[in-house]
Amino acid sequence: MKHSIWITALAAFVLTTSLVAVLSIVFYTRVDTNPTLASFGEILNINADDFKSNTLPTRFIDNKAPQLVDQAFETKYDWTVPKDSRIILVPHHMVAAREVASLLKATPEPKIIYFLMPDHFSAGRSALTTSESNWQTSSGKLEIDYSKIQQLTASLPELGINDQAMSQEIASQALFPYIVKAWPDAKIVPIMFNNDLTPDIRVSLANALVQELENDQDAILLATVDFSHYMPVQVADFHDELANDVLQSLADLEVDKIELDSANVLGTALKVARTMQLGQVTIYDHTNSLKLLNLDDPADGTSHFFVSFSPGEINTQQTVSLLFLGDMMFDRTVATRSNASGSLSYPFAKISGQEDRFFKGQDFVIGNLEGPVTDQRRAPDKGEVDFMFNPKIASVLKNVGIDAVSQANNHTLDQGRLGAEQSHQYLNEAGLVAFGDQVNDDAESSLAILESRGQKVAVLGFNITDNALDKQDALEALRIAKEKSDYQVVYIHWGAEYQAKPNQSQIDLAHWFIDNSVDAVIGAHPHWMQSVEVYNNSPIVYSLGNFIFDQDWSVETNKGLTVGLVFSEKGTAVHLMPIQITKSQPAILVGLERQNRLNRLAEISDESIAEQIKSGILKNYK
């Protein structure tokens, strides 16, 4: 492990200090002519009598904060940053303190730093907030550029002054001492972004910053953003594939798709970079707090990118990412449990995670809706396997973040053709794309085109559980899909229930689809996770198993698989994320339980890809 002593010390520090100390790792107060008790001091329960000239007691300045900052710089990496870099991106999650120190120290010292950060607590009250005070940090005094701040506040009415809000902000607490340590002679223009910042204000600020940077070659823009939050590592890694693509292509209009803490900060930085043609994007590291601390706590992870932007040709966006979910059923015991909880979104409560982040961070989320959304049951009654879902389920699916659902399964016609047609209507009215049919395989029934970030993906739904595939209709649908899209995915309902491996007819049909130019095949219906294969560089996941169901009676029916696909011209990456279903609520598996499921998947799959499966990621580049 790299610098294991450093990691051990850092882990101990993070786990034993207070929350404020963990997040800030700096103790500082304003330096001005009208001192008041800093709210940060109140957070730490410091007595007002301890303040002398509005400076925190020496014990705090000389103890943990300067020690950690010094260690971060002493153990830094020897990165090389282009001398003409104009924008630097770092996190403010100081588990990655060494990486922050490495990138700042490697960057040629500027004279002026325009520092963009989130306003996590919306303490600034205005859309944008800056400061008119210098700051004493554990690493020294950080001076503002008063004249530049006056210019910006005069030209941007949305930019307010609030020193107390600045003192409360996590990002300023975390990074001010690193800035002054790396660049002791630089002056700073700090700007905090409220979450409610409107796009027009973002553009106005970006234009003002472009003008400042173009007029002063000794100025840089330093932006701080933390990426994936509160997600297990495997989910964060998948989400960050989209983030990486947006960063590399300076796609400022796409930042809202990323799972991160401030789309406004990143969007402004990328808008400045795009306007100034800073297309040489260098990513020095991509880290995750759970990896850095060798932890496996699914509720506490944060991912980070360390990036410089210098002049160069701007890249186009290269990838499109899709998250596939298994069978979703909202009748029977699932409905009973949801009604008892008082919320139809009950099944999603665990997997959504804090701030509902699981369903963010990819271009599309697609699942199999195992029945119709309709307002009444219709004859004939099939008993316990006669499904219909509350019409309100459509808006629940949309609100949690699902984009498209397949109706190509053996329950779509449970309430007759009228119920199936009504289901499409409810789903479409809620803003969902519905594709596939129980019996029809023509393009009109099976095909939907999804478009995001300049990429088009065709999804085709087929069901062969109770009728044979019409290959002539399917071929025509595939031809149209190829004409209208960059990538094609078949999501098929097939196979025998409660089996770990596909039968020969499934294998033959999957290969037939890929021989006819399909880029990936995803299966459902068996209610069990089934094997994975790579055929002609295209992935096949024979069955995802259940996602939301009430089959509590066996181990396998309560475990499933979610799959993240990332398509690019280089090929396809497949992220394998096993789940546990408890009382119809799925949750991502972590630690040993996750590894056991991946090992099981490797055991039933092709031996040639077993090690990749165990790692949780298949990369098959052409």
Short mmCIF file of C-alpha atoms in Angstrom, two decimals, residues 88-93 115-118 171 221-227 261-262 265-266:
data_model
loop_
_atom_site.label_atom_id
_atom_site.label_comp_id
_atom_site.label_asym_id
_atom_site.label_seq_id
_atom_site.Cartn_x
_atom_site.Cartn_y
_atom_site.Cartn_z
CA ILE A 88 -7.23 23.47 -11.10
CA LEU A 89 -9.89 21.14 -9.67
CA VAL A 90 -9.52 19.51 -6.24
CA PRO A 91 -11.89 18.08 -3.60
CA HIS A 92 -12.45 19.53 -0.14
CA HIS A 93 -12.87 16.10 1.44
CA PHE A 115 -11.50 30.16 -5.56
CA LEU A 116 -14.91 28.61 -6.33
CA MET A 117 -16.58 26.45 -3.67
CA PRO A 118 -20.06 25.22 -2.68
CA ALA A 171 -14.59 23.96 1.76
CA LEU A 221 -9.18 29.56 -11.13
CA LEU A 222 -9.24 26.99 -8.33
CA ALA A 223 -12.51 25.03 -8.10
CA THR A 224 -13.39 22.50 -5.43
CA VAL A 225 -15.98 19.76 -5.88
CA ASP A 226 -16.53 16.40 -4.21
CA PHE A 227 -18.02 13.80 -6.52
CA ASP A 261 -22.02 18.02 -4.43
CA SER A 262 -22.13 21.17 -6.57
CA VAL A 265 -19.25 25.10 -9.15
CA LEU A 266 -18.20 22.51 -11.71
#
